[in-house]
Coordinates of C-alpha atoms and ligand atoms in Angstrom, one line a residue:
M1 CA -12.8 -22.3 34.6
G2 CA -11.3 -19.5 32.7
K3 CA -8.3 -19.5 30.8
K4 CA -5.2 -18.2 32.9
V5 CA -4.1 -14.2 32.0
V6 CA -0.6 -13.6 31.3
I7 CA 0.2 -10.2 31.3
A8 CA 3.3 -9.2 29.5
A9 CA 3.2 -5.3 29.6
M10 CA -0.3 -3.0 31.1
P11 CA -0.8 0.3 29.9
D12 CA -0.7 3.7 32.1
L13 CA -1.6 6.7 31.7
K14 CA 1.3 8.3 33.7
K15 CA 4.1 7.1 31.5
A16 CA 1.6 7.8 28.1
S17 CA 1.7 11.4 29.0
Q18 CA 5.7 12.0 29.4
R19 CA 7.7 13.8 26.9
R20 CA 11.2 13.7 27.1
R21 CA 13.4 14.8 24.3
E22 CA 15.3 11.9 23.2
N23 CA 15.5 11.2 19.7
T24 CA 12.9 9.0 17.9
K25 CA 14.6 5.5 17.5
F26 CA 13.8 3.8 13.5
V27 CA 13.7 0.6 13.7
L28 CA 13.7 -1.8 10.5
D29 CA 11.7 -4.9 9.3
E30 CA 11.0 -6.0 13.5
I31 CA 8.3 -8.4 12.4
I32 CA 9.5 -11.8 13.9
I33 CA 7.2 -14.6 12.8
P34 CA 7.7 -17.8 15.0
S35 CA 8.3 -20.7 12.8
K36 CA 5.3 -23.1 13.6
L37 CA 3.1 -20.5 13.3
S38 CA 2.5 -21.0 9.8
M39 CA 1.6 -24.7 10.1
I40 CA -0.6 -23.9 12.6
V41 CA -3.3 -20.9 11.1
H42 CA -3.0 -22.9 7.7
D43 CA -5.7 -22.0 5.5
K44 CA -7.3 -20.3 8.6
K45 CA -9.3 -17.3 8.4
F46 CA -9.4 -13.6 9.8
F47 CA -11.4 -11.1 10.3
I48 CA -10.8 -7.2 11.6
R49 CA -13.5 -4.6 12.3
T50 CA -11.6 -0.9 12.1
Y51 CA -13.3 2.2 14.3
G52 CA -11.9 5.5 14.3
C53 CA -9.2 7.2 12.7
Q54 CA -7.2 7.4 9.8
A55 CA -4.3 6.4 11.9
N56 CA -6.7 3.0 12.3
V57 CA -7.4 2.5 8.8
L58 CA -3.6 2.2 8.4
D59 CA -2.7 0.1 11.8
S60 CA -5.3 -2.2 10.4
Q61 CA -3.3 -2.1 7.2
N62 CA -0.6 -2.8 8.6
I63 CA -2.2 -5.7 10.6
E64 CA -3.9 -7.9 7.9
G65 CA -0.5 -7.3 5.6
I66 CA 1.0 -9.1 8.8
L67 CA -1.9 -11.9 8.9
L68 CA -1.6 -12.7 4.9
K69 CA 2.2 -13.1 5.3
I70 CA 1.6 -15.2 8.0
G71 CA -1.1 -17.6 5.8
Y72 CA -4.3 -16.1 7.3
Q73 CA -6.9 -15.5 4.6
K74 CA -9.3 -12.6 5.4
V75 CA -13.2 -12.8 5.4
D76 CA -16.0 -10.8 5.5
D77 CA -17.8 -12.3 8.1
P78 CA -17.1 -12.4 11.8
L79 CA -18.9 -15.3 12.4
N80 CA -17.3 -17.0 10.1
A81 CA -13.5 -16.3 11.5
D82 CA -11.1 -18.2 13.0
F83 CA -9.7 -14.8 14.6
V84 CA -11.3 -12.0 14.8
I85 CA -9.8 -8.4 15.6
L86 CA -11.6 -5.0 16.6
N87 CA -9.0 -2.2 16.2
T88 CA -10.9 0.6 18.7
C89 CA -11.3 4.2 18.9
A90 CA -11.6 6.0 22.4
I91 CA -12.6 9.3 21.1
R92 CA -15.5 9.6 22.3
E93 CA -17.3 7.3 24.9
N94 CA -20.1 6.4 22.0
A95 CA -17.5 5.1 20.1
E96 CA -16.3 3.0 23.0
D97 CA -20.0 1.6 23.9
K98 CA -19.8 0.4 20.5
V99 CA -17.4 -2.0 20.6
F100 CA -18.0 -2.9 23.9
G101 CA -21.4 -3.6 22.3
E102 CA -19.7 -6.1 19.6
I103 CA -17.3 -7.9 22.0
G104 CA -20.5 -8.7 23.4
L105 CA -21.8 -10.5 20.2
L106 CA -18.7 -11.9 19.6
K107 CA -19.6 -14.4 22.1
Q108 CA -21.6 -16.3 19.7
L109 CA -18.4 -16.7 17.7
K110 CA -16.6 -18.6 20.9
A111 CA -19.8 -20.7 21.3
N112 CA -20.0 -21.5 17.9
K113 CA -16.1 -22.3 17.4
P114 CA -14.4 -22.5 20.6
D115 CA -10.8 -22.7 19.4
S116 CA -11.4 -19.6 17.5
L117 CA -9.3 -16.5 19.0
I118 CA -10.5 -12.7 19.6
A119 CA -7.9 -9.6 20.0
I120 CA -8.7 -6.3 20.6
C121 CA -6.3 -3.2 20.1
G122 CA -6.3 0.4 18.7
C123 CA -6.7 3.2 21.4
M124 CA -9.2 1.9 23.9
T125 CA -6.6 -0.9 25.0
Q126 CA -4.0 1.9 25.7
Q127 CA -6.1 3.0 28.5
P128 CA -5.5 0.8 31.7
H129 CA -9.5 1.2 33.0
I130 CA -10.8 -0.5 29.7
V131 CA -8.4 -3.0 29.6
D132 CA -9.3 -4.1 33.2
V133 CA -13.0 -4.1 32.0
I134 CA -12.1 -6.4 29.0
K135 CA -10.3 -8.5 31.3
K136 CA -12.9 -9.3 34.3
K137 CA -15.9 -8.8 31.8
Y138 CA -15.2 -10.0 28.7
P139 CA -13.3 -13.5 29.1
Q140 CA -13.9 -14.4 25.1
V141 CA -11.1 -11.7 24.4
D142 CA -7.6 -13.9 24.1
I143 CA -5.4 -11.1 23.0
I144 CA -5.5 -7.3 24.2
F145 CA -2.4 -5.4 22.5
G146 CA -2.1 -1.7 21.8
T147 CA -1.0 1.1 18.9
H148 CA 2.7 0.5 19.8
N149 CA 3.5 -3.2 19.5
I150 CA 1.5 -4.7 16.3
N151 CA 4.8 -6.1 15.1
H152 CA 4.8 -8.0 18.2
L153 CA 1.5 -9.8 16.8
P154 CA 2.6 -12.4 15.6
Q155 CA 4.5 -14.1 18.8
L156 CA 1.3 -12.7 20.6
I157 CA -0.9 -15.1 18.1
F158 CA 1.8 -18.1 18.5
D159 CA 1.3 -18.1 22.4
A160 CA -2.5 -17.6 22.8
I161 CA -2.6 -20.8 20.8
T162 CA 0.1 -23.1 22.2
N163 CA 0.1 -22.3 25.7
N164 CA -3.9 -21.8 26.1
T165 CA -3.7 -18.2 27.7
R166 CA -5.3 -15.1 27.1
I167 CA -2.2 -12.6 27.0
I168 CA -2.6 -8.9 27.7
E169 CA 0.9 -6.8 26.0
V170 CA 0.5 -2.9 25.8
Y171 CA 3.3 -0.5 26.3
S172 CA 2.7 2.8 26.7
K173 CA 6.4 3.8 26.1
E174 CA 7.6 7.1 23.8
G175 CA 7.8 5.2 20.7
E176 CA 9.5 4.3 17.8
V177 CA 9.1 4.7 14.2
I178 CA 8.8 1.1 12.4
E179 CA 9.3 0.7 8.9
N180 CA 8.8 -2.0 6.6
I181 CA 6.0 -3.6 8.4
P182 CA 3.9 -5.5 5.9
C183 CA 0.9 -3.1 4.7
H184 CA -2.1 -4.5 2.8
R185 CA -4.2 -2.1 0.7
D186 CA -7.7 -3.3 -0.6
D187 CA -8.2 0.2 -2.7
H188 CA -5.3 -0.1 -6.0
F189 CA -5.9 4.0 -7.2
K190 CA -6.3 6.0 -3.3
A191 CA -4.1 5.4 -0.9
F192 CA -2.7 6.6 3.0
V193 CA 0.1 7.3 3.8
N194 CA 1.5 7.5 7.4
I195 CA 3.9 10.8 7.5
M196 CA 3.7 11.1 11.9
Y197 CA 3.0 9.1 14.7
G198 CA 1.5 10.3 18.0
C199 CA 0.9 14.0 19.2
D200 CA 2.5 16.5 21.5
K201 CA -0.2 18.9 21.6
F202 CA -1.9 17.7 24.2
C203 CA -5.6 19.8 23.7
T204 CA -7.2 19.4 26.6
Y205 CA -10.4 17.1 26.0
C206 CA -8.2 15.0 23.8
I207 CA -7.5 11.2 24.4
V208 CA -5.3 10.7 21.6
P209 CA -1.4 12.0 22.3
Y210 CA -1.5 9.3 25.3
T211 CA -3.2 6.4 23.5
R212 CA -0.7 7.2 20.3
G213 CA 2.1 8.8 22.5
K214 CA 4.3 11.2 21.3
Q215 CA 4.8 12.6 18.2
R216 CA 7.5 10.5 15.9
S217 CA 7.7 11.7 12.5
R218 CA 9.0 9.2 9.7
K219 CA 11.8 10.4 7.6
I220 CA 11.4 12.4 4.3
E221 CA 13.5 9.8 2.2
D222 CA 11.2 7.0 3.4
I223 CA 7.6 8.9 3.2
L224 CA 9.3 9.3 -0.3
K225 CA 9.7 6.4 -1.2
E226 CA 6.4 4.8 -0.4
C227 CA 5.0 7.4 -2.3
K228 CA 7.0 7.0 -5.6
D229 CA 6.7 3.3 -5.2
L230 CA 2.5 4.2 -4.9
V231 CA 2.7 6.1 -8.4
D232 CA 4.5 3.7 -10.0
Q233 CA 1.9 1.4 -9.4
G234 CA -0.5 3.4 -10.9
Y235 CA -2.1 4.8 -7.3
Q236 CA -4.5 8.3 -8.5
E237 CA -4.6 9.8 -4.8
I238 CA -2.6 10.0 -2.0
T239 CA -3.6 11.3 1.5
L240 CA -0.7 12.3 3.8
I241 CA -1.6 11.2 7.1
G242 CA -0.8 12.7 11.1
Q243 CA -2.6 13.8 13.6
N244 CA -0.9 17.3 13.1
V245 CA 0.2 17.2 9.4
N246 CA 1.9 20.7 9.5
A247 CA 4.2 19.7 12.4
Y248 CA 5.4 17.2 10.3
A249 CA 9.7 16.9 11.4
K250 CA 9.3 19.7 14.0
D251 CA 10.3 16.6 16.0
L252 CA 13.3 15.8 13.8
N253 CA 15.2 18.7 13.4
L254 CA 17.3 18.0 9.9
G255 CA 16.5 21.0 8.3
Y256 CA 12.8 20.3 6.9
D257 CA 9.6 20.7 8.1
F258 CA 5.7 19.7 6.3
A259 CA 6.1 22.3 3.5
T260 CA 9.4 20.6 2.1
L261 CA 8.0 16.8 2.3
L262 CA 4.4 18.2 0.6
E263 CA 6.6 20.0 -2.3
E264 CA 8.5 17.0 -2.5
V265 CA 5.2 15.0 -2.6
A266 CA 4.1 16.5 -5.1
K267 CA 6.7 16.8 -7.5
L268 CA 6.4 13.0 -7.9
N269 CA 3.5 13.7 -10.1
I270 CA 0.8 12.2 -8.0
P271 CA -2.6 13.1 -10.1
R272 CA -4.4 13.7 -6.0
L273 CA -2.6 15.0 -3.4
R274 CA -4.2 15.6 0.1
F275 CA -3.3 15.6 3.7
T276 CA -5.3 15.2 7.1
T277 CA -5.0 16.9 9.7
S278 CA -4.0 20.2 9.3
H279 CA -3.7 22.4 13.4
P280 CA -4.3 26.1 12.2
W281 CA -1.7 26.8 14.4
D282 CA 1.4 25.4 12.6
F283 CA 0.8 27.1 9.2
T284 CA 3.7 28.5 7.7
E285 CA 4.6 31.0 4.7
G286 CA 6.2 27.9 3.0
M287 CA 3.0 25.9 3.5
F288 CA 0.9 28.3 2.1
K289 CA 3.6 28.5 -0.8
V290 CA 3.4 25.5 -1.8
I291 CA -0.7 24.8 -1.6
G292 CA -0.9 28.3 -3.9
Q293 CA 1.6 26.5 -5.8
Y294 CA 0.8 22.8 -7.0
K295 CA -2.3 21.9 -9.6
N296 CA -2.1 18.3 -8.0
I297 CA -2.5 19.4 -4.5
M298 CA -6.6 19.0 -4.2
P299 CA -8.4 22.5 -3.0
A300 CA -9.9 20.4 0.0
L301 CA -8.7 21.7 3.7
H302 CA -10.1 20.1 6.9
L303 CA -9.4 22.4 9.1
P304 CA -10.4 22.0 13.2
L305 CA -12.4 24.5 14.6
Q306 CA -13.5 22.9 17.9
S307 CA -14.8 26.1 19.5
G308 CA -15.4 29.8 18.5
S309 CA -15.1 31.4 22.0
N310 CA -11.6 32.7 22.2
D311 CA -12.1 31.5 26.0
V312 CA -13.1 27.7 25.3
L313 CA -10.3 28.0 22.8
R314 CA -7.7 28.7 25.5
R315 CA -9.2 26.3 28.0
M316 CA -9.0 23.9 25.2
G317 CA -5.6 24.3 24.7
R318 CA -5.6 25.4 20.9
R319 CA -3.2 28.2 20.6
Y320 CA -5.5 30.1 18.1
T321 CA -8.2 32.4 18.4
A322 CA -11.6 33.1 16.4
E323 CA -9.8 35.7 14.8
D324 CA -6.9 33.7 13.7
Y325 CA -8.7 30.9 12.6
M326 CA -10.9 33.1 10.0
A327 CA -7.8 35.3 9.2
L328 CA -6.4 32.0 8.4
V329 CA -9.4 30.7 6.0
D330 CA -9.0 34.6 4.0
R331 CA -6.0 33.5 3.4
L332 CA -6.1 30.2 2.1
R333 CA -9.0 31.6 0.1
E334 CA -7.2 34.4 -1.5
L335 CA -4.5 31.8 -2.6
V336 CA -6.7 28.9 -3.6
P337 CA -10.2 30.7 -4.3
D338 CA -12.4 27.4 -4.9
V339 CA -10.9 25.4 -1.8
A340 CA -13.2 23.7 -0.3
I341 CA -12.9 23.9 4.3
T342 CA -14.0 21.1 6.6
T343 CA -13.8 21.6 9.9
D344 CA -14.8 19.4 13.6
I345 CA -17.1 21.5 16.1
I346 CA -17.1 20.6 19.9
V347 CA -20.5 21.5 21.8
G348 CA -20.5 21.4 25.5
F349 CA -16.6 21.7 26.4
P350 CA -17.0 22.1 30.3
N351 CA -18.9 25.5 31.3
E352 CA -19.5 26.3 28.2
T353 CA -21.5 29.5 28.0
D354 CA -24.1 30.3 25.8
E355 CA -22.4 33.6 24.8
D356 CA -19.2 30.7 24.2
F357 CA -21.8 28.9 22.4
E358 CA -23.1 31.9 20.1
K359 CA -19.7 32.9 19.0
T360 CA -19.1 29.7 17.4
L361 CA -22.6 29.9 15.1
E362 CA -20.8 33.6 14.8
V363 CA -17.4 31.5 13.2
V364 CA -19.6 29.1 11.2
R365 CA -21.8 31.7 9.7
Y366 CA -18.7 33.4 8.9
V367 CA -16.6 31.0 7.4
K368 CA -19.8 29.1 5.6
F369 CA -18.0 25.6 5.8
D370 CA -18.1 22.9 3.0
S371 CA -18.8 20.4 5.8
A372 CA -18.5 19.7 9.3
F373 CA -18.2 16.9 11.6
T374 CA -19.8 18.0 15.0
F375 CA -19.4 16.1 18.9
I376 CA -20.8 16.6 21.5
Y377 CA -17.9 16.8 24.3
S378 CA -17.4 13.5 26.0
P379 CA -15.4 13.5 29.0
R380 CA -12.2 10.9 28.1
V381 CA -10.3 9.4 31.9
G382 CA -6.5 11.2 32.3
T383 CA -7.2 14.2 30.2
P384 CA -7.9 18.1 32.0
G385 CA -10.5 17.9 30.6
A386 CA -12.2 15.4 32.7
K387 CA -11.1 17.4 35.9
M388 CA -13.2 20.6 35.0
K389 CA -15.9 21.3 36.7
D390 CA -19.2 21.5 33.8
S391 CA -22.6 23.3 35.5
I392 CA -24.0 22.5 31.8
S393 CA -26.9 20.3 31.8
L394 CA -26.6 17.7 28.9
E395 CA -29.8 18.8 27.7
V396 CA -29.1 22.3 27.1
K397 CA -25.6 20.6 25.3
H398 CA -28.1 18.2 23.3
Q399 CA -30.3 21.6 22.3
R400 CA -26.9 23.7 21.0
F401 CA -25.5 20.6 19.2
N402 CA -29.2 21.1 16.9
R403 CA -29.0 24.2 16.6
L404 CA -25.5 24.3 15.9
V405 CA -26.0 21.1 13.2
D406 CA -28.8 23.3 11.3
T407 CA -26.7 26.5 11.0
L408 CA -24.1 24.6 9.0
A409 CA -26.5 23.2 7.0
V410 CA -27.8 26.1 5.7
D411 CA -24.5 26.8 4.0
I412 CA -23.2 23.0 3.3
K413 CA -26.3 23.3 1.2
A414 CA -25.7 26.8 -0.5
K415 CA -22.0 25.3 -1.2
A416 CA -23.7 22.0 -2.6
E417 CA -26.2 24.3 -5.3
T418 CA -23.4 25.9 -6.4
Y419 CA -22.0 22.9 -8.4
I420 CA -25.5 22.5 -9.9
N421 CA -24.6 22.8 -14.2
R422 CA -21.0 22.3 -13.0
I423 CA -18.8 19.9 -15.2
V424 CA -16.2 18.5 -12.2
P425 CA -13.7 16.0 -11.8
V426 CA -14.4 12.9 -10.1
L427 CA -12.0 10.0 -8.6
V428 CA -14.3 7.2 -9.4
D429 CA -14.5 4.8 -5.9
G430 CA -16.6 2.1 -7.5
C431 CA -20.8 1.5 -7.3
S432 CA -22.8 3.3 -4.6
K433 CA -23.3 1.6 -2.0
K434 CA -27.1 2.5 -2.3
N435 CA -27.8 1.8 -5.7
D436 CA -25.5 -0.4 -8.2
S437 CA -26.3 0.9 -11.0
M438 CA -24.3 4.4 -10.2
L439 CA -21.2 4.8 -9.5
S440 CA -19.7 6.9 -6.9
G441 CA -16.5 8.9 -6.0
Y442 CA -15.3 12.8 -5.2
T443 CA -14.7 15.9 -6.4
D444 CA -11.1 17.3 -6.0
T445 CA -13.0 19.3 -3.1
F446 CA -14.0 16.3 -1.9
K447 CA -17.3 16.3 -2.3
L448 CA -19.1 13.0 -2.7
V449 CA -20.9 12.6 -6.0
N450 CA -23.1 10.1 -7.1
F451 CA -23.9 9.5 -10.7
K452 CA -24.4 7.5 -13.7
G453 CA -21.6 6.3 -15.8
N454 CA -19.0 3.7 -17.3
Q455 CA -18.4 1.2 -14.9
D456 CA -14.7 0.6 -16.7
H457 CA -14.4 3.8 -15.0
I458 CA -13.3 2.8 -11.5
G459 CA -10.0 4.4 -10.5
K460 CA -10.2 6.8 -13.0
I461 CA -10.3 10.6 -12.7
V462 CA -14.3 11.3 -15.1
N463 CA -16.0 14.7 -15.8
V464 CA -19.2 14.6 -14.1
R465 CA -21.8 17.2 -14.6
I466 CA -24.0 17.9 -11.6
L467 CA -27.2 17.7 -11.5
E468 CA -28.5 17.8 -8.3
A469 CA -27.3 18.4 -5.2
H470 CA -28.0 17.3 -2.0
T471 CA -26.7 18.8 1.9
Y472 CA -24.0 16.0 2.0
S473 CA -24.1 14.7 -1.6
L474 CA -24.5 15.4 -5.2
I475 CA -26.0 13.5 -8.3
G476 CA -25.0 13.6 -11.6
E477 CA -23.8 12.0 -15.4
E478 CA -20.3 11.4 -16.6
V479 CA -19.6 13.3 -19.5
D480 CA -17.1 12.8 -22.5
G481 CA -13.6 14.3 -22.2
Ligands
SAH1 N1 -6.0 15.5 14.9 C1 -6.7 16.2 14.5 C2 -8.0 15.1 15.5 C3 -8.2 13.8 16.4 S1 -9.7 13.7 16.9 C4 -7.3 17.4 15.3 O1 -6.3 17.4 15.7 O2 -8.0 18.0 14.9 C5 -11.3 14.3 15.8 C6 -12.3 14.7 16.4 O3 -12.6 14.5 17.3 C7 -11.3 16.2 17.0 O4 -11.0 17.4 16.0 C8 -12.1 16.7 18.2 O5 -13.3 18.1 17.6 C9 -13.2 15.3 17.9 N2 -13.3 15.3 19.6 C10 -11.7 14.6 20.2 N3 -12.1 14.3 21.5 C11 -13.2 14.6 22.0 C12 -13.9 14.7 23.0 N4 -13.1 14.6 24.3 N5 -15.3 14.9 23.0 C13 -15.7 15.3 22.1 N6 -15.1 16.0 20.5 C14 -13.5 15.1 20.9
SF4_2 FE1 -6.1 15.5 20.0 FE2 -5.4 17.9 19.6 FE3 -3.3 16.1 19.2 FE4 -5.8 16.6 17.4 S1 -3.8 18.0 17.6 S2 -5.0 14.6 18.3 S3 -7.3 17.3 18.8 S4 -4.4 16.8 21.0
F3S3 FE1 -9.9 7.1 17.9 FE2 -7.2 6.9 18.1 FE3 -7.8 7.8 16.0 S1 -9.0 7.4 19.8 S2 -9.4 9.1 16.4 S3 -8.0 5.9 16.4 S4 -6.2 8.6 17.6

């Protein structure tokens, strides 16, 4: 006999797509920990695996903050844990397949430790059809929660343990901004800071506006306070995070925008300031001015292109043309001559013709990207794209994908080679993953560098002479001064 399932709330894609113009509610200190919970979980261990984008990385930091506050300890091996959380991503089918594979493997954990708990959260569980599958086919999962109720986690754990039931609580409300959730950062010199949640763009291929709800910007004073604390703690790099950062504060109507925020954070004198993701449609003159003016705003911009065909861009709902995009790149290069530009491109959007695809290659050759994430279009249940007819075979999509990757690689490699013999500033992350006699870190232009250097300099910005260039990394050696 399986455990009883208690359904507190089910997600609803239709509700998730609504955008009423009500003001965002700002909520403080919403974490309520049932009084007996800390006693129950005393000495217990948790493991969390995070899939997807920076939004999930930050949510996981909040989940860790909450679990550490309750009294759990963090471990690196799921089979050693009493509580396993998978924070999932729904952006493409292959992202979801990975998670189902991992849930399958966790059966082993339940077999070894029948009292252990398994929770699934994040963007996948915001979709009703996924919750149904987990409920029916994966009885090892005890708690299903979503992106809007991380602050309820203590109560969900308490109920799952004391009532010995499975619990589903996923909301599709328009959402709030909750401040003061505990946050645990493993990294002590690089930090992500959320400036907004959700997205109102509804690009026709994308599930994010449904899984994350409406755009809700944090107030500028709350963001600045968090950034100031990080600067005071000695952090070297802050990355401002949102699905569409340059639309920041459009939902607030408080007389400030992303340019205001960027300038105020830059003035806090954080050595390195980054932001992601920018939408090509939402740039303003004020933003260009600030980007050009402050030296601690890093010369690296992630600017998703998605397609170079105006017809595909229109059907994607992207609100810019290929010409707009190229003009934007020209403008940015005038302002910041050395700026590195990276992008996201989707191939095989429904009915993308050969001509459409050739136009994407033309833009790629014009811009000469520093790096790119490339994806084959994956239909997402509930999005307009999923209802579009598609006559292009998967084989053709794969051929286009390979051509795109090869075309991108030519300029990416050529860009990397321009670094040879240059001395560049690198923020040292730690030992290189593949070879622990080497250090690794990123240049101001966000190039990965593996180099020989002084381990005492981890967490500092050092000068590195570049000796070799590969397509996706540089090799170098630290130099003095
Ligand atoms: N908010 C960001 C990133 C969103 S997700 C932005 O607006 O750019 C990251 C990338 O995943 C997108 O830029 C897009 O290239 C890709 N992506 C999103 N939905 C997809 C889908 N259904 N199929 C394939 N790729 C997708
Ligand atoms: Fe998705 Fe478009 Fe929003 Fe980015 S801007 S999260 S691609 S809907
Ligand atoms: Fe994935 Fe959700 Fe981010 S779908 S890309 S984790 S917002």
